[in-house]
Amino acid sequence: MRTIDSSVIRDRVVEAYRKLSFELDGRLLESLKEAKQREREEAAQLVLQDILDNAEIARAKLIPPCQDTGTQVFFVELGQEVLVTGKTLEAAINEAVSIASRDNYLRASIVKDPLYDRTNTRDNTPVVFHVKLVEGKKLTVTIAQKGGGAENMSRLYMMSPSSVEQDIIETVVKTVLEAGAKACPPLILGIGIGGNFESAPQIAKHALLRELGTPNDNARYAALEKQILVRLNESGIGAQGLGGSTTALAVHIEQAPCHIASLPLAINIQCHAHRHIRIEL
Ligand code: SF4
């Protein structure tokens, strides 16, 4: 059995927030540069350059690339041979987020009650916490700061089980068209196909967090990702909704077994301020 004190986890998460909060990852920046080179529309080129300049200013001056520093989403893989001592894992992570939000001047974006008492918790807690037990002695923590605008335009559909590939494509395109500029394109789409009412959105969010543009392991789903990406970039929405061919940078699908009477389809839209990081202990 390997023992990790909760204070070690807290400190690593706090440290990770210095990068997570201010830096977009290299693959995303490359993708934005490639999109700018492909673009034929001047407005789209200018918008993409603005996004790249903004990212550079954020990195250099330690300012979040968007004022919405999001809901803090944690996917944890906990090795079965790891024992966390001290506080619970979830408590350690919430403590880390509270410290990191204060130290890095992150906007406080969480209210304690959704309907009756929208008092701000002032430190971006509580986080959204998912934990999965895995083999071994490692603890892996993947963190996303998920902005509200793109999250608001995300959707779950309980499709007919007789739906075919084309129905999935049309539903995703319809959802992105409805989102328009509100989700701050260029987008990354996490799509969960299968599971059930609670797990489809979870796998959609998890899909967002794999390395940008990495295809699905299954050849048919990988081909579907490509088809959806092509359709989205033909939609004419474009970067920040100003037209052009860069509505989305990547489409990531995760699939799961589902009930014979169901075919859940969750579409988690992510904006260009795609902040995520993975740490291993
Ligand atoms: S959708 Fe993304 S870029 Fe737009 S305001 Fe929200 S976090 Fe910022």
Tab-separated table of C-alpha atoms and ligand atoms in Angstrom:
chain	number	residue	atom	x	y	z
A	1	MET	CA	0.000	0.000	0.000
A	2	ARG	CA	1.272	3.497	-0.832
A	3	THR	CA	0.328	6.327	1.496
A	4	ILE	CA	-0.142	9.906	0.292
A	5	ASP	CA	-0.990	12.613	2.769
A	6	SER	CA	-3.814	14.893	1.667
A	7	SER	CA	-1.560	17.929	2.144
A	8	VAL	CA	0.713	16.642	-0.650
A	9	ILE	CA	-2.263	16.398	-2.995
A	10	ARG	CA	-3.467	19.855	-1.964
A	11	ASP	CA	-0.054	21.397	-2.644
A	12	ARG	CA	0.305	19.740	-6.064
A	13	VAL	CA	-3.126	20.957	-7.097
A	14	VAL	CA	-2.355	24.500	-5.920
A	15	GLU	CA	0.890	24.388	-7.927
A	16	ALA	CA	-0.934	23.109	-11.027
A	17	TYR	CA	-3.295	26.081	-10.918
A	18	ARG	CA	-0.441	28.475	-11.766
A	19	LYS	CA	-0.236	26.867	-15.197
A	20	LEU	CA	-3.869	25.842	-15.587
A	21	SER	CA	-5.221	29.322	-14.914
A	22	PHE	CA	-2.982	31.277	-17.254
A	23	GLU	CA	-1.710	28.996	-20.034
A	24	LEU	CA	-3.490	27.339	-22.918
A	25	ASP	CA	-1.799	24.097	-23.872
A	26	GLY	CA	0.674	23.906	-26.740
A	27	ARG	CA	-1.469	21.675	-28.935
A	28	LEU	CA	-4.399	24.089	-28.691
A	29	LEU	CA	-2.182	27.033	-29.644
A	30	GLU	CA	-0.800	25.064	-32.612
A	31	SER	CA	-4.307	24.242	-33.709
A	32	LEU	CA	-5.336	27.906	-33.553
A	33	LYS	CA	-2.270	28.890	-35.613
A	34	GLU	CA	-3.005	26.211	-38.221
A	35	ALA	CA	-6.628	27.382	-38.410
A	36	LYS	CA	-5.502	30.949	-38.982
A	37	GLN	CA	-3.276	29.837	-41.851
A	38	ARG	CA	-6.130	27.884	-43.446
A	39	GLU	CA	-8.637	30.724	-43.135
A	40	ARG	CA	-9.587	32.723	-46.234
A	41	GLU	CA	-11.840	35.234	-44.418
A	42	GLU	CA	-9.999	38.296	-43.140
A	43	ALA	CA	-12.322	38.762	-40.138
A	44	ALA	CA	-11.702	35.176	-39.055
A	45	GLN	CA	-7.936	35.592	-39.408
A	46	LEU	CA	-8.059	38.715	-37.252
A	47	VAL	CA	-10.162	37.025	-34.580
A	48	LEU	CA	-7.858	34.010	-34.449
A	49	GLN	CA	-4.841	36.292	-34.127
A	50	ASP	CA	-6.599	38.163	-31.303
A	51	ILE	CA	-7.184	34.866	-29.505
A	52	LEU	CA	-3.517	33.934	-29.919
A	53	ASP	CA	-2.366	37.385	-28.728
A	54	ASN	CA	-4.725	37.167	-25.775
A	55	ALA	CA	-3.293	33.759	-24.846
A	56	GLU	CA	0.236	35.126	-24.955
A	57	ILE	CA	-0.656	38.135	-22.784
A	58	ALA	CA	-2.370	35.800	-20.306
A	59	ARG	CA	0.719	33.582	-20.100
A	60	ALA	CA	3.200	36.432	-19.805
A	61	LYS	CA	1.245	38.593	-17.356
A	62	LEU	CA	-0.393	35.816	-15.327
A	63	ILE	CA	-3.915	36.940	-16.213
A	64	PRO	CA	-6.640	34.360	-16.982
A	65	PRO	CA	-7.248	34.160	-20.773
A	66	CYS	CA	-10.944	34.709	-20.032
A	67	GLN	CA	-12.563	36.444	-17.078
A	68	ASP	CA	-14.761	33.375	-16.581
A	69	THR	CA	-12.461	31.011	-14.743
A	70	GLY	CA	-15.237	28.484	-14.703
A	71	THR	CA	-16.518	25.591	-12.691
A	72	GLN	CA	-13.617	23.500	-11.400
A	73	VAL	CA	-14.053	19.971	-12.731
A	74	PHE	CA	-11.884	17.145	-11.373
A	75	PHE	CA	-11.534	13.651	-12.801
A	76	VAL	CA	-9.456	11.584	-10.399
A	77	GLU	CA	-8.075	8.111	-11.037
A	78	LEU	CA	-7.165	6.586	-7.697
A	79	GLY	CA	-4.995	3.480	-7.620
A	80	GLN	CA	-6.463	0.769	-5.407
A	81	GLU	CA	-3.117	0.494	-3.631
A	82	VAL	CA	-3.112	4.162	-2.616
A	83	LEU	CA	-4.254	5.231	0.828
A	84	VAL	CA	-4.981	8.952	1.242
A	85	THR	CA	-4.351	10.051	4.824
A	86	GLY	CA	-5.380	13.243	6.590
A	87	LYS	CA	-8.365	14.890	4.921
A	88	THR	CA	-10.516	13.150	2.345
A	89	LEU	CA	-9.374	13.476	-1.245
A	90	GLU	CA	-12.353	15.677	-2.064
A	91	ALA	CA	-11.736	17.938	0.936
A	92	ALA	CA	-8.050	18.300	-0.005
A	93	ILE	CA	-8.998	19.277	-3.549
A	94	ASN	CA	-11.563	21.821	-2.381
A	95	GLU	CA	-8.987	23.308	-0.028
A	96	ALA	CA	-6.510	23.555	-2.914
A	97	VAL	CA	-9.025	25.314	-5.146
A	98	SER	CA	-9.871	27.787	-2.413
A	99	ILE	CA	-6.165	28.631	-1.950
A	100	ALA	CA	-5.436	28.764	-5.692
A	101	SER	CA	-8.446	30.990	-6.393
A	102	ARG	CA	-7.327	33.461	-3.761
A	103	ASP	CA	-3.609	33.399	-4.650
A	104	ASN	CA	-4.197	33.734	-8.391
A	105	TYR	CA	-7.070	36.234	-8.151
A	106	LEU	CA	-9.438	33.952	-10.036
A	107	ARG	CA	-12.956	35.256	-10.438
A	108	ALA	CA	-15.293	33.670	-7.911
A	109	SER	CA	-17.899	31.989	-10.106
A	110	ILE	CA	-19.860	29.587	-7.893
A	111	VAL	CA	-23.054	30.284	-5.936
A	112	LYS	CA	-23.995	28.105	-2.997
A	113	ASP	CA	-27.599	27.469	-4.010
A	114	PRO	CA	-28.831	27.440	-7.619
A	115	LEU	CA	-32.329	28.810	-7.043
A	116	TYR	CA	-33.048	30.420	-3.678
A	117	ASP	CA	-29.762	31.742	-2.354
A	118	ARG	CA	-27.309	32.663	-5.054
A	119	THR	CA	-24.686	33.823	-2.587
A	120	ASN	CA	-21.201	33.509	-4.031
A	121	THR	CA	-19.002	30.982	-2.198
A	122	ARG	CA	-16.115	33.385	-2.990
A	123	ASP	CA	-13.488	30.737	-3.616
A	124	ASN	CA	-14.798	28.616	-6.547
A	125	THR	CA	-15.695	25.732	-4.278
A	126	PRO	CA	-17.214	23.223	-4.244
A	127	VAL	CA	-15.604	21.554	-7.223
A	128	VAL	CA	-17.308	18.986	-9.446
A	129	PHE	CA	-15.597	15.784	-8.384
A	130	HIS	CA	-15.436	12.445	-10.196
A	131	VAL	CA	-13.335	9.581	-8.860
A	132	LYS	CA	-12.606	6.230	-10.438
A	133	LEU	CA	-10.738	3.366	-8.790
A	134	VAL	CA	-8.018	1.884	-10.980
A	135	GLU	CA	-5.280	-0.701	-10.519
A	136	GLY	CA	-1.926	0.255	-9.055
A	137	LYS	CA	-0.252	2.853	-6.861
A	138	LYS	CA	-0.748	6.035	-8.862
A	139	LEU	CA	-3.044	8.986	-8.343
A	140	THR	CA	-3.897	10.929	-11.493
A	141	VAL	CA	-5.819	14.184	-11.339
A	142	THR	CA	-7.217	15.853	-14.451
A	143	ILE	CA	-8.579	19.347	-13.907
A	144	ALA	CA	-10.689	21.538	-16.173
A	145	GLN	CA	-11.865	25.092	-15.687
A	146	LYS	CA	-15.168	24.984	-17.539
A	147	GLY	CA	-16.632	28.344	-18.522
A	148	GLY	CA	-20.352	28.963	-18.115
A	149	GLY	CA	-21.097	30.241	-21.620
A	150	ALA	CA	-20.076	27.089	-23.447
A	151	GLU	CA	-21.525	24.872	-20.717
A	152	ASN	CA	-24.902	26.624	-21.053
A	153	MET	CA	-25.086	25.695	-24.745
A	154	SER	CA	-24.268	22.010	-24.087
A	155	ARG	CA	-27.111	19.514	-24.468
A	156	LEU	CA	-28.257	16.000	-23.622
A	157	TYR	CA	-30.596	14.168	-26.002
A	158	MET	CA	-32.202	10.812	-25.311
A	159	MET	CA	-32.228	9.685	-28.926
A	160	SER	CA	-34.329	6.886	-30.331
A	161	PRO	CA	-32.373	3.608	-30.242
A	162	SER	CA	-33.109	3.284	-33.957
A	163	SER	CA	-31.022	6.415	-34.641
A	164	VAL	CA	-28.204	6.062	-37.120
A	165	GLU	CA	-24.927	7.879	-37.708
A	166	GLN	CA	-26.611	10.615	-39.766
A	167	ASP	CA	-29.045	11.390	-36.918
A	168	ILE	CA	-26.101	11.897	-34.565
A	169	ILE	CA	-24.372	14.206	-37.044
A	170	GLU	CA	-27.484	16.317	-37.656
A	171	THR	CA	-28.213	16.626	-33.931
A	172	VAL	CA	-24.680	17.790	-33.182
A	173	VAL	CA	-24.741	20.301	-36.045
A	174	LYS	CA	-28.153	21.618	-34.924
A	175	THR	CA	-26.828	22.062	-31.370
A	176	VAL	CA	-23.758	23.975	-32.522
A	177	LEU	CA	-25.851	26.154	-34.861
A	178	GLU	CA	-28.142	27.015	-31.936
A	179	ALA	CA	-25.112	27.855	-29.826
A	180	GLY	CA	-23.802	30.216	-32.507
A	181	ALA	CA	-21.459	32.807	-31.038
A	182	LYS	CA	-22.726	32.248	-27.475
A	183	ALA	CA	-20.281	29.416	-26.815
A	184	CYS	CA	-17.275	31.490	-27.978
A	185	PRO	CA	-16.038	29.475	-30.987
A	186	PRO	CA	-13.744	28.045	-32.200
A	187	LEU	CA	-15.039	25.127	-30.178
A	188	ILE	CA	-13.899	21.761	-28.971
A	189	LEU	CA	-16.716	19.234	-28.731
A	190	GLY	CA	-16.847	16.397	-26.241
A	191	ILE	CA	-19.526	13.957	-27.312
A	192	GLY	CA	-20.788	11.103	-25.161
A	193	ILE	CA	-22.715	8.415	-27.010
A	194	GLY	CA	-24.370	5.691	-24.932
A	195	GLY	CA	-24.364	5.152	-21.184
A	196	ASN	CA	-27.485	6.582	-19.565
A	197	PHE	CA	-28.974	9.876	-18.417
A	198	GLU	CA	-26.206	10.584	-15.897
A	199	SER	CA	-23.211	8.940	-17.507
A	200	ALA	CA	-23.493	10.262	-21.078
A	201	PRO	CA	-22.708	13.882	-20.038
A	202	GLN	CA	-19.885	12.617	-17.865
A	203	ILE	CA	-18.163	10.758	-20.695
A	204	ALA	CA	-18.757	13.762	-22.960
A	205	LYS	CA	-16.892	15.968	-20.505
A	206	HIS	CA	-14.172	13.363	-20.085
A	207	ALA	CA	-13.770	13.197	-23.880
A	208	LEU	CA	-13.053	16.930	-23.972
A	209	LEU	CA	-9.993	16.419	-21.836
A	210	ARG	CA	-7.988	14.095	-24.016
A	211	GLU	CA	-5.136	15.577	-26.010
A	212	LEU	CA	-6.597	17.877	-28.629
A	213	GLY	CA	-7.349	16.128	-31.898
A	214	THR	CA	-6.428	12.631	-30.684
A	215	PRO	CA	-8.848	10.320	-32.489
A	216	ASN	CA	-11.116	7.760	-30.866
A	217	ASP	CA	-9.476	4.299	-30.627
A	218	ASN	CA	-12.366	2.778	-32.547
A	219	ALA	CA	-12.043	3.401	-36.318
A	220	ARG	CA	-15.779	3.949	-36.854
A	221	TYR	CA	-16.063	6.523	-34.071
A	222	ALA	CA	-12.842	8.172	-35.260
A	223	ALA	CA	-14.387	8.509	-38.742
A	224	LEU	CA	-17.549	9.953	-37.186
A	225	GLU	CA	-15.454	12.538	-35.325
A	226	LYS	CA	-13.943	13.619	-38.649
A	227	GLN	CA	-17.303	13.827	-40.396
A	228	ILE	CA	-18.771	15.980	-37.612
A	229	LEU	CA	-15.740	18.286	-37.628
A	230	VAL	CA	-16.040	18.812	-41.394
A	231	ARG	CA	-19.768	19.581	-41.105
A	232	LEU	CA	-19.213	22.039	-38.259
A	233	ASN	CA	-16.538	23.880	-40.181
A	234	GLU	CA	-18.862	24.147	-43.174
A	235	SER	CA	-21.565	25.722	-40.990
A	236	GLY	CA	-20.289	29.282	-41.516
A	237	ILE	CA	-20.419	30.218	-37.820
A	238	GLY	CA	-16.656	30.651	-37.605
A	239	ALA	CA	-14.383	32.093	-34.947
A	240	GLN	CA	-16.436	34.159	-32.477
A	241	GLY	CA	-19.415	33.789	-34.826
A	242	LEU	CA	-17.945	36.150	-37.426
A	243	GLY	CA	-17.859	33.642	-40.279
A	244	GLY	CA	-15.141	31.574	-41.894
A	245	SER	CA	-14.207	27.935	-41.646
A	246	THR	CA	-13.054	27.597	-38.036
A	247	THR	CA	-16.159	26.816	-36.015
A	248	ALA	CA	-14.502	23.875	-34.268
A	249	LEU	CA	-10.939	22.734	-33.701
A	250	ALA	CA	-11.656	19.175	-32.640
A	251	VAL	CA	-14.409	16.659	-31.989
A	252	HIS	CA	-13.777	13.978	-29.366
A	253	ILE	CA	-16.252	11.132	-28.915
A	254	GLU	CA	-16.440	8.643	-26.047
A	255	GLN	CA	-18.887	5.781	-26.302
A	256	ALA	CA	-20.320	3.385	-23.715
A	257	PRO	CA	-22.711	0.412	-23.629
A	258	CYS	CA	-26.343	1.423	-23.163
A	259	HIS	CA	-29.855	0.058	-22.543
A	260	ILE	CA	-31.618	-1.664	-25.448
A	261	ALA	CA	-34.322	1.042	-25.421
A	262	SER	CA	-31.910	3.991	-25.287
A	263	LEU	CA	-29.312	5.930	-27.194
A	264	PRO	CA	-28.186	8.884	-25.071
A	265	LEU	CA	-26.252	11.614	-26.857
A	266	ALA	CA	-24.498	14.255	-24.742
A	267	ILE	CA	-22.796	17.189	-26.402
A	268	ASN	CA	-20.454	19.122	-24.162
A	269	ILE	CA	-19.347	22.284	-25.874
A	270	GLN	CA	-16.050	23.844	-24.921
A	271	CYS	CA	-14.863	27.273	-25.984
A	272	HIS	CA	-11.434	28.311	-27.247
A	273	ALA	CA	-10.391	29.116	-23.641
A	274	HIS	CA	-9.911	25.395	-23.110
A	275	ARG	CA	-8.059	25.236	-19.794
A	276	HIS	CA	-7.147	21.811	-18.519
A	277	ILE	CA	-4.199	20.062	-16.941
A	278	ARG	CA	-3.248	16.599	-15.730
A	279	ILE	CA	-1.021	15.798	-12.771
A	280	GLU	CA	0.294	12.491	-11.524
A	281	LEU	CA	1.353	11.635	-8.009
B	1	SF4	S1	-17.508	30.459	-23.101
B	1	SF4	FE1	-15.280	30.370	-22.716
B	1	SF4	S2	-14.356	32.158	-23.749
B	1	SF4	FE2	-16.602	32.465	-23.608
B	1	SF4	S3	-16.890	33.673	-21.749
B	1	SF4	FE3	-17.121	31.506	-21.168
B	1	SF4	S4	-15.076	30.803	-20.558
B	1	SF4	FE4	-14.838	32.740	-21.644
